Coordinates of C-alpha atoms in Angstrom, one line a residue:
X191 CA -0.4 11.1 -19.8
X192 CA 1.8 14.2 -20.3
X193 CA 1.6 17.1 -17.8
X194 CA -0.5 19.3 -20.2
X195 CA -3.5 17.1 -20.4
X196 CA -3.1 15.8 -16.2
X197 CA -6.6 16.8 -14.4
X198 CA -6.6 20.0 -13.0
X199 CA -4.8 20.7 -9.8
X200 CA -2.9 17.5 -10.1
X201 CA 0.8 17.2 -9.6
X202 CA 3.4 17.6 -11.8
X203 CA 5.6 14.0 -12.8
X204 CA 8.3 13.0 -10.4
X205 CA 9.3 10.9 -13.0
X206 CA 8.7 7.6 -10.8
X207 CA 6.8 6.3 -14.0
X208 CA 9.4 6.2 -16.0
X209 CA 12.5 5.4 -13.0
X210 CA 9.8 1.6 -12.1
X211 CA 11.1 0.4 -15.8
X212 CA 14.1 -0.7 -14.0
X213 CA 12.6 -2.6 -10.4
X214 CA 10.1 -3.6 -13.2
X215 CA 13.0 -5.6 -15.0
X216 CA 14.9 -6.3 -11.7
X217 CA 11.5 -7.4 -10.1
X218 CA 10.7 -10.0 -12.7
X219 CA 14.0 -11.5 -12.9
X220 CA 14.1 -12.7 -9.5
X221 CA 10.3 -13.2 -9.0
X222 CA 10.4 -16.9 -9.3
X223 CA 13.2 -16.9 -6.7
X224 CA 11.8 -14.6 -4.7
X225 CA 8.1 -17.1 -4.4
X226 CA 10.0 -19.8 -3.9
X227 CA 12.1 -18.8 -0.9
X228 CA 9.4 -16.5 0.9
X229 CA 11.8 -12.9 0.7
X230 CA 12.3 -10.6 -2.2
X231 CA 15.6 -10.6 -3.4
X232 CA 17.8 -7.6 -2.0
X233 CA 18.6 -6.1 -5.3
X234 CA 14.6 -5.7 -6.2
X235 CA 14.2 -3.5 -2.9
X236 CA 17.2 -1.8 -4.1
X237 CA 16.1 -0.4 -7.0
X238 CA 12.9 0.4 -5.7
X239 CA 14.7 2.8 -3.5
X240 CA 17.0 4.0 -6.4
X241 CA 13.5 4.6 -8.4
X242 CA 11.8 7.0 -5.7
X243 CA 9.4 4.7 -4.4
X244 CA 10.2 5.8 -1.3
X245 CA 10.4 9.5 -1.5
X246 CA 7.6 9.9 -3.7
X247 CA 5.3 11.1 -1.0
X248 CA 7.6 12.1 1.4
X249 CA 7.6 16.1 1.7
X250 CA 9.9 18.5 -0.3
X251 CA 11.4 19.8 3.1
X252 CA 12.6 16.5 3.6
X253 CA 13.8 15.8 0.0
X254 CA 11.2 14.5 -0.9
X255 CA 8.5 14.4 -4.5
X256 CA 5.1 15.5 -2.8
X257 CA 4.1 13.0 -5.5
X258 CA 0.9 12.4 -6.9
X259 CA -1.8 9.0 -6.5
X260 CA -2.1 8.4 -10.4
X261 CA 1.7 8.2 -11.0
X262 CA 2.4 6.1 -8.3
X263 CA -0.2 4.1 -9.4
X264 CA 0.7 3.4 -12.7
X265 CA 4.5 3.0 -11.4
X266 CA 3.3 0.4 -8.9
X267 CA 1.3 -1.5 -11.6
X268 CA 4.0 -1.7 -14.3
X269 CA 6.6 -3.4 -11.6
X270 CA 3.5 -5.8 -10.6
X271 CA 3.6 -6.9 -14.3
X272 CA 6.8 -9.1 -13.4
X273 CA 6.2 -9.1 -9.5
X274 CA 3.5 -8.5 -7.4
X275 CA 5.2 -8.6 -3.7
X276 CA 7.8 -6.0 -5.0
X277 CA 5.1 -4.6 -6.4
X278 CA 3.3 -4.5 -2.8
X279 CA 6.2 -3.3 -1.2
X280 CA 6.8 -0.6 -3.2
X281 CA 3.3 0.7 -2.8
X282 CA 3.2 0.3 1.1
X283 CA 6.5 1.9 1.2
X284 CA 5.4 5.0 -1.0
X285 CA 2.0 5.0 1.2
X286 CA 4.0 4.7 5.0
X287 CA 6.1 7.4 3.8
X288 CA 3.3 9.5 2.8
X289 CA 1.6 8.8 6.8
X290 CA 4.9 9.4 8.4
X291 CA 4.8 12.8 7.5
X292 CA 2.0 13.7 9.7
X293 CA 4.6 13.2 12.3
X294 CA 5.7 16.6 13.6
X295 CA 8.7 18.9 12.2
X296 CA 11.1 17.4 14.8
X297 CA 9.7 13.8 14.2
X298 CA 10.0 14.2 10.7
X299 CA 13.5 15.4 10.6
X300 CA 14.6 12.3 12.8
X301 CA 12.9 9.9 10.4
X302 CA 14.6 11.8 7.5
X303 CA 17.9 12.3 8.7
X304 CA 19.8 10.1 6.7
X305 CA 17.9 11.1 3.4
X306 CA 14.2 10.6 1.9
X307 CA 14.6 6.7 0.6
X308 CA 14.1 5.5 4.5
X309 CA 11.9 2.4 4.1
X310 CA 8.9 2.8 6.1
X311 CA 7.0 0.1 7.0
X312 CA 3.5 -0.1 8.6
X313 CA 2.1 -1.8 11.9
X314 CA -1.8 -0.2 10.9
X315 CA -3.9 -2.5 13.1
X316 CA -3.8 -1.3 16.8
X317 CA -2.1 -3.9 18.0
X318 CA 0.0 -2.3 20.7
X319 CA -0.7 -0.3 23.7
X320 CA 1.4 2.8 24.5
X321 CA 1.5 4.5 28.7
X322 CA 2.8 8.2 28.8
X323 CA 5.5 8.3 30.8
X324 CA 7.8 11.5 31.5
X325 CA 9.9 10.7 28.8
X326 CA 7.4 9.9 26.1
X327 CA 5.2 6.9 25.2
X328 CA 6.5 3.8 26.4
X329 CA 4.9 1.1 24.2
X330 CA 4.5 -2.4 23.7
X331 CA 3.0 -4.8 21.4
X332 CA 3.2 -7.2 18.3
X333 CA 2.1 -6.1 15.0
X334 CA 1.4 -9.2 12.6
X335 CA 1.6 -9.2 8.6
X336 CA 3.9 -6.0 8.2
X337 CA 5.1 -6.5 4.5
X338 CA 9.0 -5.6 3.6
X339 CA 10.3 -5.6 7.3
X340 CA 12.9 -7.3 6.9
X341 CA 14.2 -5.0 5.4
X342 CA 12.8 -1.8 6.7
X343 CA 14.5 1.2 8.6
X344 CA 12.1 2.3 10.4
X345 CA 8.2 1.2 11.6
X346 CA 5.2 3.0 12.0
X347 CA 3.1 1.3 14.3
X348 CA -0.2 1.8 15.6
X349 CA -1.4 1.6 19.1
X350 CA -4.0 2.5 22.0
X351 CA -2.1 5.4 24.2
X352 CA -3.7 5.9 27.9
X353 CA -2.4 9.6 29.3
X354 CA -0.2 11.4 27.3
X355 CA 0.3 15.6 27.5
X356 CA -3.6 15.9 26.8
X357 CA -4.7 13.8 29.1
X358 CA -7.9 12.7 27.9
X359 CA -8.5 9.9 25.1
X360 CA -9.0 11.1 22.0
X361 CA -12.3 10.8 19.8
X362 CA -11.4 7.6 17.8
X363 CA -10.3 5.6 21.3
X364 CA -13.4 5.0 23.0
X365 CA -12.9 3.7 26.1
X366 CA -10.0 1.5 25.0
X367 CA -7.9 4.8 24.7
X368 CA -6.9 7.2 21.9
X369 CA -5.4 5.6 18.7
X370 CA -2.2 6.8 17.8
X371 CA 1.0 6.1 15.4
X372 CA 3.8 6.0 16.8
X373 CA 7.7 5.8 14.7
X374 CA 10.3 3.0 15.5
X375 CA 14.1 2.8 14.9
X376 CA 14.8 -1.0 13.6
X377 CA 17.4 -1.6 16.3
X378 CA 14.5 -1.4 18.6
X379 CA 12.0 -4.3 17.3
X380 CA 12.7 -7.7 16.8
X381 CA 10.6 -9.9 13.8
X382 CA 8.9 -13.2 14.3
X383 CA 8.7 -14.9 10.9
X384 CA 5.3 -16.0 10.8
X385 CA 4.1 -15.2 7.5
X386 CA 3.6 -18.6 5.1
X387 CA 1.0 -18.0 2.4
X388 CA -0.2 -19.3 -0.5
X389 CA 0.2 -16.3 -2.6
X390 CA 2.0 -13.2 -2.0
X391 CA 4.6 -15.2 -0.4
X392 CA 7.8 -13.0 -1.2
X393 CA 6.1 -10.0 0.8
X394 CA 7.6 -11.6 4.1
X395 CA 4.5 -9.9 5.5
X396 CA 5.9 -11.2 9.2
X397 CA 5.3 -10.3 12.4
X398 CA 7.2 -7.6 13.9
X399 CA 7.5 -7.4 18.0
X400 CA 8.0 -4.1 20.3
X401 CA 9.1 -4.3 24.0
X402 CA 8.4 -1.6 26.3
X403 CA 10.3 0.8 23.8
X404 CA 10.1 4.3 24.5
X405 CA 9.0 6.8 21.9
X406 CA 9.7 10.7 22.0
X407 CA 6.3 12.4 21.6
X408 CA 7.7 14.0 18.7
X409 CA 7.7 10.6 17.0
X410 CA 4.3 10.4 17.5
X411 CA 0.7 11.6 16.1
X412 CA -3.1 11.1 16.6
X413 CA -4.4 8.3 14.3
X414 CA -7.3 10.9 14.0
X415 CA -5.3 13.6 11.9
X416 CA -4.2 11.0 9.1
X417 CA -8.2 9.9 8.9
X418 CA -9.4 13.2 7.9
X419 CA -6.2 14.6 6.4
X420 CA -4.6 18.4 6.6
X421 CA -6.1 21.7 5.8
X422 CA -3.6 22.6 3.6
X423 CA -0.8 21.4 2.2
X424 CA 0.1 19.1 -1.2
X425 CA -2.9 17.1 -2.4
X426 CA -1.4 13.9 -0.5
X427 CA -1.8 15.1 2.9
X428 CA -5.1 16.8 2.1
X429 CA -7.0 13.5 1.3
X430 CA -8.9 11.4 3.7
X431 CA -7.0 8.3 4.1
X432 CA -9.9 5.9 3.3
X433 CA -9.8 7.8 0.1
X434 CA -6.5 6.7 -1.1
X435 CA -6.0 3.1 1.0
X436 CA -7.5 1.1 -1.5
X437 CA -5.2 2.3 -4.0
X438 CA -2.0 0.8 -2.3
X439 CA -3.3 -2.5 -2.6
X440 CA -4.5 -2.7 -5.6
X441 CA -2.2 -1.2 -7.7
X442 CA -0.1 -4.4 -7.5
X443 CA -3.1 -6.5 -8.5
X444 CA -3.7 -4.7 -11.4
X445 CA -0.5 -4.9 -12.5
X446 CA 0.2 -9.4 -12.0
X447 CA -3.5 -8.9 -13.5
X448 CA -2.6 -7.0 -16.4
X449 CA 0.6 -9.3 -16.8
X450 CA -1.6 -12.2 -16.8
X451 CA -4.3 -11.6 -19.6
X452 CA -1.1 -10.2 -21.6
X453 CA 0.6 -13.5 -21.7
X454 CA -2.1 -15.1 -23.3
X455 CA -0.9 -16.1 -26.5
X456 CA -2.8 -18.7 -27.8
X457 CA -5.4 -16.6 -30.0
X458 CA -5.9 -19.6 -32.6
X459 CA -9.0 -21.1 -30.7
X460 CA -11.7 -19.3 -29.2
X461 CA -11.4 -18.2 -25.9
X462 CA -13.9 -15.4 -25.3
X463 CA -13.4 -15.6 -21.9
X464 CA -9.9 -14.1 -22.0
X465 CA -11.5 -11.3 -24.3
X466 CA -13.8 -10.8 -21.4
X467 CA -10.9 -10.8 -18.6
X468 CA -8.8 -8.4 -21.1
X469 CA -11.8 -6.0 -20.8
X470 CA -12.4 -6.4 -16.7
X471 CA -8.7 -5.5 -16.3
X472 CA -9.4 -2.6 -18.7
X473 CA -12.7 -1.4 -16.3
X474 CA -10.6 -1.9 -13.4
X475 CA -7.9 0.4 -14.3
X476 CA -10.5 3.0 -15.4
X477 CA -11.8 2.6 -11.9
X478 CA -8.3 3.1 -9.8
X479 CA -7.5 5.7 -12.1
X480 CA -10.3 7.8 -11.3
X481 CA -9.5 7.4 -7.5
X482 CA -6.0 8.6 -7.9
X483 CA -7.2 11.7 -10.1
X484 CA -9.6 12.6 -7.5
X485 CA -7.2 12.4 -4.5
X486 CA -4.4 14.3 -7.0
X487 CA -7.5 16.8 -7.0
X488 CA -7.5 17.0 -3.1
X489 CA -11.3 15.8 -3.0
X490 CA -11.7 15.6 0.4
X491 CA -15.7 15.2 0.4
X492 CA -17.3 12.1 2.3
X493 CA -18.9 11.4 -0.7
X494 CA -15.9 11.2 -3.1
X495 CA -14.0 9.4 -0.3
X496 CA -16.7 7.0 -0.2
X497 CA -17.0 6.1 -4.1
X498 CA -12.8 5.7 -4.0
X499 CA -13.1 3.2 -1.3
X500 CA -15.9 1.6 -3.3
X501 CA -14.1 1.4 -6.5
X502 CA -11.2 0.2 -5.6
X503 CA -13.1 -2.9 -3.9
X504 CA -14.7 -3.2 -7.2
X505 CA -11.8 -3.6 -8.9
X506 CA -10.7 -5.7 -6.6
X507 CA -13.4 -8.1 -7.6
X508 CA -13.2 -6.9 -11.5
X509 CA -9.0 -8.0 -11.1
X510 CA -10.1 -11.7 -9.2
X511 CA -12.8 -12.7 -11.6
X512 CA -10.2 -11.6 -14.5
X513 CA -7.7 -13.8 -13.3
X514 CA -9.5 -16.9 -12.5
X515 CA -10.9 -16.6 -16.3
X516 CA -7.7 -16.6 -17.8
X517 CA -6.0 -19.9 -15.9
X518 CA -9.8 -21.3 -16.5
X519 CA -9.1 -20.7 -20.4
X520 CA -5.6 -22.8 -19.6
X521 CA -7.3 -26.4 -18.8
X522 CA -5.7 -28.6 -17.2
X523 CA -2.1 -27.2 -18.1
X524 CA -2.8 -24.2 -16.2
X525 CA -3.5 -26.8 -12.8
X526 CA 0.2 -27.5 -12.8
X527 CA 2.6 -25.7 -9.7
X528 CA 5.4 -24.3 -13.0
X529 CA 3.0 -22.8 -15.2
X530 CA 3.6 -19.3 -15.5
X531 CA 0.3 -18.5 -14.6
X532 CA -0.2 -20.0 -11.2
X533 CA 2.3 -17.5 -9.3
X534 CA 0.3 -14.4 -10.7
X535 CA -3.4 -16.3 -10.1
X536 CA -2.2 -16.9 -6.5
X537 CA -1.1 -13.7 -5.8
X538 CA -4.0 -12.1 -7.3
X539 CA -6.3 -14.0 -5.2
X540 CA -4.3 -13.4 -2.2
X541 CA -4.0 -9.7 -2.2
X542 CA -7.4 -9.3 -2.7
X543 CA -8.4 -10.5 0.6
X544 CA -7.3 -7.4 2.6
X545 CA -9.8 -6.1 4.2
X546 CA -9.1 -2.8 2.6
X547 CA -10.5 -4.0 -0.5
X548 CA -13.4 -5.9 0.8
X549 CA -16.6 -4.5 -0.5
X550 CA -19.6 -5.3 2.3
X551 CA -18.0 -2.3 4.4
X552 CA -17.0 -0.1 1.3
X553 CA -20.7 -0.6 0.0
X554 CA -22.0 0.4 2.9
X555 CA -19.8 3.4 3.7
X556 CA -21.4 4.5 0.1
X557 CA -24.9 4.1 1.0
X558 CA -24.6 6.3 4.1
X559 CA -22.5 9.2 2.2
X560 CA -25.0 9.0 -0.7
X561 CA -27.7 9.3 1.8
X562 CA -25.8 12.5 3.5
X563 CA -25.8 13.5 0.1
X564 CA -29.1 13.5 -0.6
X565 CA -30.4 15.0 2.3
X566 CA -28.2 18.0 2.8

């Protein structure tokens, strides 16, 4: 898609589409490798840096894109083509980056310092608790399945803060205390390598481990503020954040599936079922797509953030069923550990397990924002 014909009020390229061609190729040539030993291969997260993965959402003060949803989702797909953990890690990476910058100016800066291709990675489930203390929060906890951090620079990790210069817990706490993110040098946590999977292996989605390590308040911000997004600003710190996290994970699914129905090559017998995968990858895509259009649109609406978070959990489903059709149409030759096909299948069906794909919760976050809809 060219800039002239790019929905109205949506960014301008970065260029990231066309920089993925080369983690694509790098991606893919160490894939095997990379699922075998459980770790992607240094030079794959090395061009993902070189590419902008990083940067893409990371703000122009900082030197970075202010990219947009749909490029970063058509960059992320065309490396899943030859790899989906790179693929995954360049998606969380782009998607940390873009959280970190609710930071404030001063905690922004510090995570910046050294240049806008920091690797971010993400602690999301509140698995920490953080105390004010006079020198900032002092906090403490283990965050498991945190993809890419081994070789990450910095960590942004969520948490349940008591005190702190408010006093009072915020609104999304409850009585457990106010959620909040909170940035981490790497010198300061320690990983636990507890992540063995059937699919997604080479994510290295271990578990990463924080004691009693203070954090500045300026390295810190209200979990609250990323859910509903900013004011103002680019479109990617405008948008809810349920309205874009869907997008992050399956971007790399649609790529391995893509990759997948495309290296089907035996069209001399009939195998409708492949035909039929070929066109739930296609509805998928059309799906994501039109999530990413609307966040480059800064849709901030309950309802539009409800139908992205649905339709990315129906592609989710769309990209499984695909899958499972096309080793199906393989027989018993697709049943063995070295065809080509397995890694993709397994990673496929692994990935689309996170919970921010699942549907029961997306389909009823749709019925309620319909309702409001309706009624108002």
């Amino acid at each position: 898609m060219s800039v002239e014909t790019l929905p109205a009020g949506s960014p301008p390229g970065t260029g990231l589409r066309e920089a993925a061609a080369d983690p694509a190729r790098v991606a893919a040539a160490h894939a095997v490798r990379a699922d075998a030993e459980g770790r992607l291969a240094p030079e794959s997260v090395k061009a993902l840096l070189a590419a902008g993965f990083a940067r893409h959402f990371v703000p122009r003060r900082w030197g970075g894109a202010e990219g947009g949803f749909g490029e970063l989702l058509e960059a992320v797909a065309l490396v899943g083509e030859g790899c989906t953990s790179t693929a995954w890690i360049a998606s969380l990476g782009a998607q940390t980056g873009r959280m970190a910058s609710f930071l404030p100016p001063e905690g922004c800066a510090e995570v910046w310092s050294e240049g806008p291709d920091t690797l971010l990675v993400g602690g999301l489930v509140p698995s920490g608790t953080a105390t004010w203390t006079d020198g900032g929060w002092l906090l403490d906890g283990a965050w498991p399945y945190v993809s890419g951090v081994e070789f990450s620079d910095w960590a942004l990790l969520c948490g349940r803060a008591s005190g702190g210069p408010g006093g009072a817990a915020g609104p999304d706490g409850g009585a457990g205390g106010e959620l909040r993110f909170f940035a981490v040098r790497r010198r300061a946590y320690r990983i636990e390598e507890t992540w063995e999977s059937v699919g997604m292996r080479a994510t290295g989605s271990h578990t990463l481990v924080a004691r009693d390590v203070l954090v500045p308040a300026r390295l810190s911000f209200a979990h609250a503020d990323l859910m509903r997004g900013r004011e103002s600003g680019p479109a990617c710190v405008r948008v809810p954040h349920k309205a874009v996290n869907g997008l992050a994970f399956a971007g790399p699914v649609l790529g391995a599936a893509r990759a997948l129905v495309g290296g089907w090559t035996d069209w001399t017998a009939p195998r409708p079922e492949v035909v039929r995968a070929g066109a739930e990858v296609d509805a998928a895509q059309l799906l994501l797509e039109r999530a990413a259009a609307e966040a480059d649109r800064g849709r901030t609406g309950q309802l539009p953030t409800a139908r992205a978070t649905r339709d990315c959990a129906v592609a989710a489903e769309l990209l499984t069923t695909a899958a499972t059709r096309v080793v199906r149409a393989y027989g018993t030759r697709g049943q063995s550990a070295s065809h080509p096909a397995q890694r993709p299948w397994r990673d496929i069906t692994s990935a689309t397990t996170h919970v921010a794909l699942g549907f029961p919760a997306a389909a009823e976050g749709f019925r309620g924002a319909a309702a409001a809809a309706a009624g108002s």
